[in-house]
Amino acid sequence: GRGDVYKRQFLKGEKGTLRRKWTVANYLMRGLRVRITTDASPYGLGGVLEVDDVIVSFFAEPITADDRTLLKLQAEPSADDQQLLEALGALVGLREWNHIWRDCRATVAVRSDNVAMLSMICKMQPHSKQLAIIAREMALDMAGSCYSPDFAEHIPGIANKAADALSRLADPSKKYEVPHYLAGTPQ
């Protein structure tokens, strides 16, 4: 059964096994300054990664049919799903770039214009079953890391231009494009 599969994975050291590494530099808090800024629209998710104040990567992902099914989102894009999508965007950003911060003492800040999502990152106390799915995944990712994000920063929506534009690339109106200052940045 399923329990046997998990036991075999554990004994082989496969997916699900935790491994952590600590160094003196980490203890002394000498490390990278990582800032992950995310946003969501009814059509997609967007995020920007900065390391030591330099933009090094970004993502722009459409909301998929699987996302809609798993999180019980409205059939048609709707602002009613905004809290879930904002949390999903943060999860994608943390997971996409965790190889940068998970094993070192980087100062990690997650930024968004959504206070509810930032609160969930800090407290891991979701207010719905759907948010609990995302919170559980975040908690598992953080448990597998040596450190968790240090800061959850609110930024005004008007200041969140890059992540906002990236989250709207899947909008069928096609009014949005990758901001010019991200041209040449790895995606």
Short mmCIF file of N, CA, C and O in Angstrom, two decimals, residues 2 4 6 32 43 53 56 62-63 86 88 101 105-106 108 112-113 119 127 134 140-141 169 184-186:
data_model
loop_
_atom_site.label_atom_id
_atom_site.label_comp_id
_atom_site.label_asym_id
_atom_site.label_seq_id
_atom_site.Cartn_x
_atom_site.Cartn_y
_atom_site.Cartn_z
N ARG A 2 0.18 2.38 0.20
CA ARG A 2 0.83 3.68 0.19
C ARG A 2 1.89 3.78 1.27
O ARG A 2 2.95 4.35 1.06
N ASP A 4 3.83 1.45 2.40
CA ASP A 4 5.02 0.74 1.95
C ASP A 4 5.86 1.61 1.01
O ASP A 4 7.08 1.61 1.07
N TYR A 6 6.03 4.90 1.01
CA TYR A 6 6.69 5.92 1.82
C TYR A 6 7.88 5.33 2.56
O TYR A 6 8.92 5.97 2.69
N LEU A 32 23.67 36.19 1.58
CA LEU A 32 22.95 36.93 0.56
C LEU A 32 21.73 37.64 1.14
O LEU A 32 21.15 37.19 2.11
N TYR A 43 -5.77 35.77 -13.79
CA TYR A 43 -5.28 34.97 -14.91
C TYR A 43 -3.93 34.33 -14.69
O TYR A 43 -3.56 33.39 -15.38
N ASP A 53 20.14 43.17 -4.12
CA ASP A 53 19.58 44.33 -4.81
C ASP A 53 19.72 44.28 -6.34
O ASP A 53 19.58 45.32 -7.00
N VAL A 56 17.64 39.04 -10.61
CA VAL A 56 18.34 37.93 -11.24
C VAL A 56 17.41 36.94 -11.95
O VAL A 56 17.86 36.14 -12.75
N PRO A 62 0.61 31.13 -15.91
CA PRO A 62 -0.85 31.23 -15.97
C PRO A 62 -1.50 30.34 -14.91
O PRO A 62 -0.90 29.37 -14.45
N ILE A 63 -2.72 30.67 -14.53
CA ILE A 63 -3.49 29.81 -13.64
C ILE A 63 -3.95 28.63 -14.49
O ILE A 63 -4.56 28.81 -15.54
N GLU A 86 -2.88 34.86 -4.50
CA GLU A 86 -1.73 35.56 -3.92
C GLU A 86 -0.87 34.58 -3.12
O GLU A 86 0.36 34.61 -3.21
N LEU A 88 -0.75 31.31 -3.55
CA LEU A 88 -0.15 30.39 -4.51
C LEU A 88 1.06 31.05 -5.17
O LEU A 88 2.10 30.40 -5.37
N TRP A 101 18.27 30.00 -1.16
CA TRP A 101 18.24 30.36 0.25
C TRP A 101 18.08 29.20 1.22
O TRP A 101 18.31 29.36 2.41
N ARG A 105 22.47 31.02 5.15
CA ARG A 105 21.85 32.03 6.00
C ARG A 105 21.65 33.31 5.21
O ARG A 105 22.24 34.34 5.48
N ALA A 106 20.83 33.22 4.20
CA ALA A 106 20.44 34.41 3.44
C ALA A 106 19.37 35.14 4.24
O ALA A 106 18.59 34.54 4.96
N VAL A 108 16.07 36.59 3.86
CA VAL A 108 15.02 36.43 2.86
C VAL A 108 13.81 37.28 3.23
O VAL A 108 13.29 37.19 4.34
N SER A 112 4.81 41.61 -1.02
CA SER A 112 3.56 41.55 -1.77
C SER A 112 2.69 42.73 -1.38
O SER A 112 2.91 43.36 -0.35
N ASP A 113 1.67 42.96 -2.21
CA ASP A 113 0.69 43.99 -1.87
C ASP A 113 -0.52 43.39 -1.16
O ASP A 113 -1.50 44.07 -0.94
N SER A 119 0.55 37.68 6.12
CA SER A 119 0.20 37.20 7.46
C SER A 119 0.26 35.68 7.52
O SER A 119 0.75 35.10 8.50
N HIS A 127 -7.10 30.53 6.78
CA HIS A 127 -8.49 30.74 7.17
C HIS A 127 -9.49 29.99 6.28
O HIS A 127 -10.68 30.29 6.32
N ILE A 134 -2.11 25.35 0.64
CA ILE A 134 -0.94 26.16 0.30
C ILE A 134 -0.04 26.33 1.53
O ILE A 134 1.18 26.20 1.43
N LEU A 140 6.04 22.69 4.69
CA LEU A 140 6.93 21.58 4.35
C LEU A 140 8.21 22.08 3.70
O LEU A 140 9.30 21.57 4.00
N ASP A 141 8.09 23.06 2.82
CA ASP A 141 9.29 23.62 2.19
C ASP A 141 10.19 24.28 3.23
O ASP A 141 11.41 24.13 3.19
N LEU A 169 0.31 38.60 -17.69
CA LEU A 169 0.70 38.19 -19.05
C LEU A 169 -0.27 37.20 -19.66
O LEU A 169 -0.42 37.14 -20.88
N GLY A 184 16.25 40.32 -20.85
CA GLY A 184 17.56 39.72 -20.66
C GLY A 184 17.75 39.02 -19.32
O GLY A 184 18.75 38.37 -19.11
N THR A 185 16.78 39.16 -18.41
CA THR A 185 16.84 38.48 -17.12
C THR A 185 16.35 37.05 -17.30
O THR A 185 15.33 36.83 -17.95
N PRO A 186 17.05 36.07 -16.75
CA PRO A 186 16.60 34.68 -16.87
C PRO A 186 15.19 34.49 -16.29
O PRO A 186 14.86 35.07 -15.27
#
